[in-house]
Amino acid sequence: MTNGDHTEQPDRRPQDFASQLRRLIAVMHPPGQDPLSDRAISARVRERGGSISAGYVADLRRGIKTKPSLDHARQLAEAFGVSPGYFCDPEIYERVSLELDRIEEINRQAGNSDQLVELATRMASLQPTDRDTLAALVQRELAARGGTSPTDRPRP
């Protein structure tokens, strides 16, 4: 594998930094497009005022480098729109992982519905309180239209 290709499959529930980063790369990319290359990730970090080279991203992704600085971990998390705690806090990791699971499921169910995938991707990058607010707005709109909200449906 060379020059930023991401053909390896991410672990379903990664435990080390490399696996966590690979999962972000596999899930958090623009709808209908391939996962971001190491260069594109590095560029995203720079756009947000950080500094990390494409080579270092590749080393982290492959597990060659295993202990990035807290600042690099924060920069990578922000580049993907997730909390920096994803890499170090078990509670945040689990919460973000559930959101990644949802995005993957939407990708599977939506097929070619790029708009739906983009909406889910953007929602995943919001703070939990903002997601709750947006979910409440959607539920109110569905109720006003006479539709059912996800909380109205019976659970299996």
Short mmCIF file of N, CA and C in Angstrom, two decimals:
data_model
loop_
_atom_site.label_atom_id
_atom_site.label_comp_id
_atom_site.label_asym_id
_atom_site.label_seq_id
_atom_site.Cartn_x
_atom_site.Cartn_y
_atom_site.Cartn_z
N MET A 1 0.85 -1.16 0.00
CA MET A 1 0.00 0.00 0.00
C MET A 1 0.89 1.22 0.00
N THR A 2 0.60 2.15 -0.92
CA THR A 2 1.46 3.32 -1.02
C THR A 2 0.66 4.58 -1.23
N ASN A 3 1.28 5.68 -0.88
CA ASN A 3 0.80 7.00 -1.22
C ASN A 3 -0.64 7.28 -0.82
N GLY A 4 -1.03 6.85 0.36
CA GLY A 4 -2.31 7.26 0.89
C GLY A 4 -3.48 6.38 0.52
N ASP A 5 -3.25 5.24 -0.11
CA ASP A 5 -4.36 4.33 -0.38
C ASP A 5 -4.84 3.75 0.93
N HIS A 6 -6.16 3.53 1.02
CA HIS A 6 -6.72 3.00 2.26
C HIS A 6 -7.56 1.78 1.93
N THR A 7 -6.90 0.72 1.46
CA THR A 7 -7.65 -0.45 1.06
C THR A 7 -7.85 -1.44 2.19
N GLU A 8 -7.11 -1.29 3.29
CA GLU A 8 -7.32 -2.21 4.40
C GLU A 8 -8.66 -1.93 5.06
N GLN A 9 -9.25 -2.97 5.58
CA GLN A 9 -10.55 -2.83 6.23
C GLN A 9 -10.35 -2.40 7.68
N PRO A 10 -11.12 -1.42 8.13
CA PRO A 10 -10.99 -1.01 9.53
C PRO A 10 -11.61 -2.06 10.44
N ASP A 11 -11.07 -2.17 11.64
CA ASP A 11 -11.64 -3.09 12.62
C ASP A 11 -13.02 -2.58 13.00
N ARG A 12 -13.92 -3.50 13.30
CA ARG A 12 -15.28 -3.12 13.66
C ARG A 12 -15.29 -2.28 14.93
N ARG A 13 -14.58 -2.68 15.94
CA ARG A 13 -14.46 -1.92 17.19
C ARG A 13 -12.97 -1.81 17.52
N PRO A 14 -12.30 -0.86 16.89
CA PRO A 14 -10.85 -0.75 17.07
C PRO A 14 -10.46 -0.40 18.49
N GLN A 15 -9.29 -0.88 18.88
CA GLN A 15 -8.80 -0.62 20.23
C GLN A 15 -7.50 0.19 20.26
N ASP A 16 -6.71 0.14 19.20
CA ASP A 16 -5.47 0.91 19.19
C ASP A 16 -5.63 2.14 18.29
N PHE A 17 -4.68 3.05 18.40
CA PHE A 17 -4.79 4.31 17.67
C PHE A 17 -4.90 4.08 16.17
N ALA A 18 -4.07 3.20 15.62
CA ALA A 18 -4.09 2.95 14.18
C ALA A 18 -5.46 2.45 13.73
N SER A 19 -6.04 1.54 14.46
CA SER A 19 -7.36 1.00 14.10
C SER A 19 -8.44 2.07 14.22
N GLN A 20 -8.34 2.88 15.26
CA GLN A 20 -9.32 3.96 15.42
C GLN A 20 -9.22 4.95 14.26
N LEU A 21 -8.00 5.30 13.88
CA LEU A 21 -7.80 6.23 12.77
C LEU A 21 -8.30 5.61 11.47
N ARG A 22 -8.00 4.35 11.23
CA ARG A 22 -8.48 3.69 10.01
C ARG A 22 -10.01 3.68 9.95
N ARG A 23 -10.65 3.51 11.09
CA ARG A 23 -12.12 3.51 11.09
C ARG A 23 -12.65 4.90 10.74
N LEU A 24 -12.05 5.95 11.29
CA LEU A 24 -12.46 7.30 10.92
C LEU A 24 -12.29 7.53 9.42
N ILE A 25 -11.15 7.10 8.90
CA ILE A 25 -10.88 7.28 7.48
C ILE A 25 -11.91 6.53 6.63
N ALA A 26 -12.24 5.32 7.04
CA ALA A 26 -13.17 4.49 6.26
C ALA A 26 -14.59 5.04 6.28
N VAL A 27 -14.99 5.66 7.38
CA VAL A 27 -16.39 6.08 7.53
C VAL A 27 -16.59 7.56 7.23
N MET A 28 -15.69 8.40 7.69
CA MET A 28 -15.90 9.85 7.64
C MET A 28 -15.25 10.46 6.39
N HIS A 29 -15.91 10.25 5.26
CA HIS A 29 -15.45 10.87 4.03
C HIS A 29 -16.66 11.38 3.26
N PRO A 30 -16.44 12.28 2.33
CA PRO A 30 -17.57 12.84 1.59
C PRO A 30 -18.39 11.75 0.91
N PRO A 31 -19.70 11.89 0.92
CA PRO A 31 -20.58 10.89 0.31
C PRO A 31 -20.23 10.67 -1.16
N GLY A 32 -20.23 9.42 -1.55
CA GLY A 32 -19.97 9.07 -2.94
C GLY A 32 -18.51 9.16 -3.34
N GLN A 33 -17.64 9.45 -2.40
CA GLN A 33 -16.22 9.57 -2.70
C GLN A 33 -15.42 8.53 -1.92
N ASP A 34 -14.21 8.29 -2.39
CA ASP A 34 -13.32 7.37 -1.69
C ASP A 34 -12.87 8.00 -0.38
N PRO A 35 -12.39 7.17 0.54
CA PRO A 35 -11.83 7.73 1.78
C PRO A 35 -10.70 8.70 1.47
N LEU A 36 -10.50 9.63 2.41
CA LEU A 36 -9.46 10.65 2.22
C LEU A 36 -8.07 10.02 2.20
N SER A 37 -7.22 10.54 1.35
CA SER A 37 -5.82 10.10 1.32
C SER A 37 -5.08 10.72 2.50
N ASP A 38 -3.90 10.22 2.75
CA ASP A 38 -3.07 10.79 3.81
C ASP A 38 -2.80 12.27 3.53
N ARG A 39 -2.58 12.61 2.27
CA ARG A 39 -2.34 14.01 1.89
C ARG A 39 -3.58 14.87 2.17
N ALA A 40 -4.75 14.35 1.85
CA ALA A 40 -5.98 15.10 2.08
C ALA A 40 -6.22 15.30 3.57
N ILE A 41 -5.90 14.29 4.36
CA ILE A 41 -6.05 14.41 5.82
C ILE A 41 -5.10 15.47 6.34
N SER A 42 -3.85 15.43 5.87
CA SER A 42 -2.86 16.43 6.27
C SER A 42 -3.33 17.83 5.89
N ALA A 43 -3.91 17.96 4.71
CA ALA A 43 -4.41 19.27 4.26
C ALA A 43 -5.56 19.74 5.15
N ARG A 44 -6.45 18.83 5.54
CA ARG A 44 -7.55 19.20 6.45
C ARG A 44 -7.01 19.72 7.78
N VAL A 45 -6.00 19.05 8.28
CA VAL A 45 -5.39 19.49 9.55
C VAL A 45 -4.82 20.89 9.38
N ARG A 46 -4.10 21.12 8.28
CA ARG A 46 -3.52 22.45 8.03
C ARG A 46 -4.60 23.52 7.89
N GLU A 47 -5.71 23.18 7.23
CA GLU A 47 -6.82 24.14 7.08
C GLU A 47 -7.35 24.59 8.43
N ARG A 48 -7.20 23.76 9.43
CA ARG A 48 -7.70 24.07 10.77
C ARG A 48 -6.60 24.61 11.68
N GLY A 49 -5.48 24.97 11.09
CA GLY A 49 -4.40 25.60 11.84
C GLY A 49 -3.40 24.65 12.45
N GLY A 50 -3.51 23.36 12.15
CA GLY A 50 -2.58 22.38 12.70
C GLY A 50 -1.44 22.10 11.75
N SER A 51 -0.63 21.15 12.13
CA SER A 51 0.51 20.78 11.30
C SER A 51 0.82 19.30 11.51
N ILE A 52 0.57 18.53 10.48
CA ILE A 52 0.89 17.11 10.52
C ILE A 52 1.15 16.69 9.06
N SER A 53 2.22 15.98 8.83
CA SER A 53 2.57 15.61 7.46
C SER A 53 1.79 14.38 7.01
N ALA A 54 1.66 14.25 5.70
CA ALA A 54 0.99 13.08 5.12
C ALA A 54 1.76 11.81 5.50
N GLY A 55 3.07 11.88 5.55
CA GLY A 55 3.88 10.72 5.93
C GLY A 55 3.60 10.28 7.36
N TYR A 56 3.42 11.25 8.25
CA TYR A 56 3.14 10.92 9.64
C TYR A 56 1.74 10.31 9.76
N VAL A 57 0.78 10.85 9.00
CA VAL A 57 -0.57 10.27 8.98
C VAL A 57 -0.47 8.81 8.54
N ALA A 58 0.29 8.56 7.49
CA ALA A 58 0.45 7.19 6.98
C ALA A 58 1.07 6.28 8.04
N ASP A 59 2.08 6.79 8.75
CA ASP A 59 2.73 5.99 9.80
C ASP A 59 1.76 5.68 10.93
N LEU A 60 0.93 6.64 11.29
CA LEU A 60 -0.07 6.41 12.34
C LEU A 60 -1.13 5.41 11.88
N ARG A 61 -1.59 5.57 10.65
CA ARG A 61 -2.62 4.69 10.10
C ARG A 61 -2.13 3.25 10.02
N ARG A 62 -0.89 3.06 9.66
CA ARG A 62 -0.31 1.71 9.52
C ARG A 62 0.13 1.12 10.86
N GLY A 63 0.17 1.93 11.90
CA GLY A 63 0.63 1.44 13.19
C GLY A 63 2.13 1.46 13.35
N ILE A 64 2.82 2.11 12.42
CA ILE A 64 4.28 2.25 12.52
C ILE A 64 4.61 3.20 13.66
N LYS A 65 3.87 4.29 13.73
CA LYS A 65 3.93 5.20 14.88
C LYS A 65 2.70 4.89 15.71
N THR A 66 2.89 4.68 17.00
CA THR A 66 1.76 4.22 17.83
C THR A 66 1.35 5.19 18.92
N LYS A 67 2.16 6.20 19.18
CA LYS A 67 1.84 7.12 20.28
C LYS A 67 1.99 8.56 19.82
N PRO A 68 0.97 9.07 19.12
CA PRO A 68 1.05 10.47 18.70
C PRO A 68 0.92 11.38 19.92
N SER A 69 1.39 12.59 19.75
CA SER A 69 1.21 13.57 20.83
C SER A 69 -0.28 13.86 20.98
N LEU A 70 -0.65 14.37 22.14
CA LEU A 70 -2.04 14.75 22.35
C LEU A 70 -2.49 15.80 21.33
N ASP A 71 -1.57 16.68 20.97
CA ASP A 71 -1.89 17.72 20.00
C ASP A 71 -2.18 17.11 18.63
N HIS A 72 -1.37 16.15 18.20
CA HIS A 72 -1.63 15.49 16.91
C HIS A 72 -2.94 14.71 16.94
N ALA A 73 -3.20 14.03 18.03
CA ALA A 73 -4.47 13.30 18.15
C ALA A 73 -5.65 14.27 18.07
N ARG A 74 -5.53 15.40 18.74
CA ARG A 74 -6.59 16.42 18.70
C ARG A 74 -6.77 16.94 17.28
N GLN A 75 -5.67 17.23 16.60
CA GLN A 75 -5.75 17.75 15.24
C GLN A 75 -6.42 16.75 14.29
N LEU A 76 -6.09 15.49 14.43
CA LEU A 76 -6.71 14.47 13.58
C LEU A 76 -8.20 14.32 13.89
N ALA A 77 -8.54 14.31 15.17
CA ALA A 77 -9.95 14.20 15.54
C ALA A 77 -10.74 15.37 14.96
N GLU A 78 -10.22 16.56 15.11
CA GLU A 78 -10.91 17.74 14.59
C GLU A 78 -11.03 17.70 13.07
N ALA A 79 -10.02 17.16 12.39
CA ALA A 79 -10.07 17.05 10.93
C ALA A 79 -11.22 16.16 10.48
N PHE A 80 -11.60 15.21 11.33
CA PHE A 80 -12.71 14.31 11.01
C PHE A 80 -14.02 14.72 11.69
N GLY A 81 -13.99 15.80 12.43
CA GLY A 81 -15.21 16.29 13.06
C GLY A 81 -15.67 15.48 14.25
N VAL A 82 -14.73 14.83 14.95
CA VAL A 82 -15.10 14.08 16.15
C VAL A 82 -14.37 14.65 17.35
N SER A 83 -14.83 14.29 18.51
CA SER A 83 -14.19 14.74 19.74
C SER A 83 -12.80 14.11 19.87
N PRO A 84 -11.81 14.89 20.32
CA PRO A 84 -10.49 14.32 20.54
C PRO A 84 -10.50 13.16 21.54
N GLY A 85 -11.50 13.13 22.41
CA GLY A 85 -11.63 12.03 23.36
C GLY A 85 -11.84 10.69 22.70
N TYR A 86 -12.20 10.67 21.43
CA TYR A 86 -12.37 9.42 20.69
C TYR A 86 -11.12 8.54 20.82
N PHE A 87 -9.96 9.17 20.84
CA PHE A 87 -8.71 8.42 20.88
C PHE A 87 -8.26 8.03 22.29
N CYS A 88 -8.84 8.65 23.34
CA CYS A 88 -8.28 8.38 24.66
C CYS A 88 -9.29 8.18 25.79
N ASP A 89 -10.54 8.55 25.58
CA ASP A 89 -11.55 8.45 26.63
C ASP A 89 -12.55 7.35 26.26
N PRO A 90 -12.62 6.27 27.03
CA PRO A 90 -13.50 5.15 26.66
C PRO A 90 -14.96 5.54 26.47
N GLU A 91 -15.46 6.46 27.28
CA GLU A 91 -16.86 6.88 27.15
C GLU A 91 -17.09 7.63 25.84
N ILE A 92 -16.21 8.55 25.53
CA ILE A 92 -16.33 9.31 24.28
C ILE A 92 -16.10 8.38 23.08
N TYR A 93 -15.12 7.50 23.21
CA TYR A 93 -14.86 6.53 22.15
C TYR A 93 -16.12 5.74 21.83
N GLU A 94 -16.81 5.27 22.85
CA GLU A 94 -18.01 4.47 22.64
C GLU A 94 -19.11 5.30 21.99
N ARG A 95 -19.28 6.53 22.43
CA ARG A 95 -20.31 7.40 21.86
C ARG A 95 -20.03 7.68 20.38
N VAL A 96 -18.77 8.02 20.07
CA VAL A 96 -18.40 8.29 18.67
C VAL A 96 -18.54 7.01 17.85
N SER A 97 -18.15 5.87 18.41
CA SER A 97 -18.26 4.60 17.70
C SER A 97 -19.71 4.29 17.34
N LEU A 98 -20.63 4.60 18.24
CA LEU A 98 -22.05 4.40 17.94
C LEU A 98 -22.49 5.28 16.77
N GLU A 99 -22.00 6.51 16.74
CA GLU A 99 -22.30 7.40 15.62
C GLU A 99 -21.70 6.86 14.32
N LEU A 100 -20.48 6.35 14.39
CA LEU A 100 -19.85 5.76 13.20
C LEU A 100 -20.66 4.56 12.73
N ASP A 101 -21.14 3.75 13.67
CA ASP A 101 -22.01 2.61 13.32
C ASP A 101 -23.24 3.10 12.58
N ARG A 102 -23.84 4.17 13.06
CA ARG A 102 -25.05 4.71 12.41
C ARG A 102 -24.75 5.19 11.01
N ILE A 103 -23.63 5.86 10.85
CA ILE A 103 -23.25 6.34 9.51
C ILE A 103 -23.03 5.16 8.58
N GLU A 104 -22.35 4.12 9.07
CA GLU A 104 -22.14 2.93 8.24
C GLU A 104 -23.47 2.29 7.85
N GLU A 105 -24.40 2.22 8.78
CA GLU A 105 -25.71 1.62 8.49
C GLU A 105 -26.47 2.47 7.48
N ILE A 106 -26.42 3.76 7.63
CA ILE A 106 -27.08 4.65 6.67
C ILE A 106 -26.45 4.47 5.29
N ASN A 107 -25.13 4.37 5.25
CA ASN A 107 -24.45 4.13 3.97
C ASN A 107 -24.95 2.85 3.32
N ARG A 108 -25.11 1.79 4.11
CA ARG A 108 -25.58 0.51 3.58
C ARG A 108 -27.02 0.61 3.10
N GLN A 109 -27.87 1.24 3.89
CA GLN A 109 -29.29 1.32 3.56
C GLN A 109 -29.57 2.32 2.45
N ALA A 110 -28.85 3.40 2.43
CA ALA A 110 -29.14 4.48 1.50
C ALA A 110 -28.65 4.19 0.10
N GLY A 111 -27.67 3.33 -0.03
CA GLY A 111 -27.14 3.05 -1.36
C GLY A 111 -26.60 4.30 -1.99
N ASN A 112 -27.30 4.81 -2.98
CA ASN A 112 -26.83 5.99 -3.72
C ASN A 112 -27.43 7.29 -3.22
N SER A 113 -28.03 7.29 -2.04
CA SER A 113 -28.63 8.51 -1.52
C SER A 113 -27.56 9.38 -0.86
N ASP A 114 -26.80 10.08 -1.70
CA ASP A 114 -25.70 10.90 -1.21
C ASP A 114 -26.16 11.99 -0.24
N GLN A 115 -27.34 12.54 -0.47
CA GLN A 115 -27.84 13.61 0.39
C GLN A 115 -28.07 13.09 1.81
N LEU A 116 -28.64 11.90 1.94
CA LEU A 116 -28.88 11.31 3.26
C LEU A 116 -27.57 10.99 3.97
N VAL A 117 -26.61 10.46 3.23
CA VAL A 117 -25.31 10.13 3.80
C VAL A 117 -24.60 11.41 4.25
N GLU A 118 -24.68 12.45 3.43
CA GLU A 118 -24.03 13.71 3.81
C GLU A 118 -24.67 14.29 5.07
N LEU A 119 -25.99 14.23 5.17
CA LEU A 119 -26.68 14.73 6.36
C LEU A 119 -26.23 13.97 7.60
N ALA A 120 -26.17 12.65 7.51
CA ALA A 120 -25.74 11.84 8.65
C ALA A 120 -24.30 12.15 9.03
N THR A 121 -23.45 12.32 8.04
CA THR A 121 -22.04 12.63 8.30
C THR A 121 -21.92 13.97 9.01
N ARG A 122 -22.68 14.94 8.56
CA ARG A 122 -22.63 16.26 9.19
C ARG A 122 -23.19 16.21 10.61
N MET A 123 -24.24 15.44 10.80
CA MET A 123 -24.82 15.32 12.15
C MET A 123 -23.82 14.69 13.11
N ALA A 124 -23.07 13.72 12.63
CA ALA A 124 -22.10 13.04 13.50
C ALA A 124 -21.02 13.99 13.98
N SER A 125 -20.77 15.05 13.23
CA SER A 125 -19.72 15.99 13.63
C SER A 125 -20.21 17.04 14.62
N LEU A 126 -21.53 17.08 14.88
CA LEU A 126 -22.08 18.04 15.83
C LEU A 126 -21.83 17.62 17.27
N GLN A 127 -21.87 18.57 18.15
CA GLN A 127 -21.79 18.27 19.58
C GLN A 127 -23.08 17.54 19.98
N PRO A 128 -23.01 16.69 21.00
CA PRO A 128 -24.20 15.92 21.40
C PRO A 128 -25.43 16.79 21.67
N THR A 129 -25.25 17.93 22.30
CA THR A 129 -26.41 18.79 22.59
C THR A 129 -27.01 19.34 21.30
N ASP A 130 -26.17 19.65 20.31
CA ASP A 130 -26.67 20.14 19.03
C ASP A 130 -27.41 19.03 18.29
N ARG A 131 -26.90 17.79 18.36
CA ARG A 131 -27.59 16.66 17.73
C ARG A 131 -28.95 16.46 18.38
N ASP A 132 -29.01 16.57 19.71
CA ASP A 132 -30.29 16.41 20.42
C ASP A 132 -31.29 17.49 19.98
N THR A 133 -30.82 18.71 19.83
CA THR A 133 -31.68 19.81 19.39
C THR A 133 -32.21 19.55 17.99
N LEU A 134 -31.33 19.14 17.10
CA LEU A 134 -31.73 18.86 15.73
C LEU A 134 -32.69 17.68 15.67
N ALA A 135 -32.44 16.65 16.45
CA ALA A 135 -33.34 15.49 16.49
C ALA A 135 -34.72 15.89 16.99
N ALA A 136 -34.77 16.77 17.98
CA ALA A 136 -36.06 17.25 18.49
C ALA A 136 -36.82 18.02 17.42
N LEU A 137 -36.11 18.84 16.64
CA LEU A 137 -36.75 19.58 15.56
C LEU A 137 -37.33 18.62 14.52
N VAL A 138 -36.59 17.60 14.17
CA VAL A 138 -37.07 16.62 13.19
C VAL A 138 -38.29 15.89 13.74
N GLN A 139 -38.25 15.50 15.01
CA GLN A 139 -39.39 14.81 15.60
C GLN A 139 -40.64 15.70 15.61
N ARG A 140 -40.46 16.98 15.92
CA ARG A 140 -41.60 17.91 15.89
C ARG A 140 -42.17 18.05 14.49
N GLU A 141 -41.28 18.14 13.50
CA GLU A 141 -41.73 18.26 12.10
C GLU A 141 -42.48 17.01 11.68
N LEU A 142 -41.98 15.85 12.03
CA LEU A 142 -42.67 14.60 11.69
C LEU A 142 -44.03 14.53 12.37
N ALA A 143 -44.09 14.93 13.62
CA ALA A 143 -45.36 14.92 14.34
C ALA A 143 -46.35 15.89 13.70
N ALA A 144 -45.87 17.06 13.28
CA ALA A 144 -46.75 18.05 12.65
C ALA A 144 -47.30 17.54 11.32
N ARG A 145 -46.53 16.71 10.65
CA ARG A 145 -46.97 16.15 9.37
C ARG A 145 -47.78 14.87 9.56
N GLY A 146 -47.90 14.43 10.80
CA GLY A 146 -48.66 13.21 11.07
C GLY A 146 -47.84 11.94 10.92
N GLY A 147 -46.54 12.10 10.75
CA GLY A 147 -45.65 10.95 10.64
C GLY A 147 -45.22 10.48 12.01
N THR A 148 -44.54 9.38 12.02
CA THR A 148 -44.03 8.87 13.29
C THR A 148 -42.56 9.17 13.39
N SER A 149 -42.14 9.42 14.59
CA SER A 149 -40.72 9.64 14.82
C SER A 149 -40.10 8.32 15.24
N PRO A 150 -38.78 8.21 15.17
CA PRO A 150 -38.13 6.97 15.56
C PRO A 150 -38.45 6.56 17.00
N THR A 151 -38.74 7.53 17.87
CA THR A 151 -39.03 7.17 19.26
C THR A 151 -40.45 6.61 19.40
N ASP A 152 -41.30 6.81 18.38
CA ASP A 152 -42.66 6.28 18.42
C ASP A 152 -42.73 4.82 17.97
N ARG A 153 -41.71 4.36 17.29
CA ARG A 153 -41.74 3.01 16.75
C ARG A 153 -41.42 1.99 17.84
N PRO A 154 -42.07 0.84 17.78
CA PRO A 154 -41.73 -0.21 18.75
C PRO A 154 -40.31 -0.72 18.47
N ARG A 155 -39.61 -1.03 19.51
CA ARG A 155 -38.25 -1.56 19.37
C ARG A 155 -38.30 -3.08 19.31
N PRO A 156 -37.41 -3.66 18.49
CA PRO A 156 -37.41 -5.14 18.39
C PRO A 156 -37.02 -5.80 19.68
#
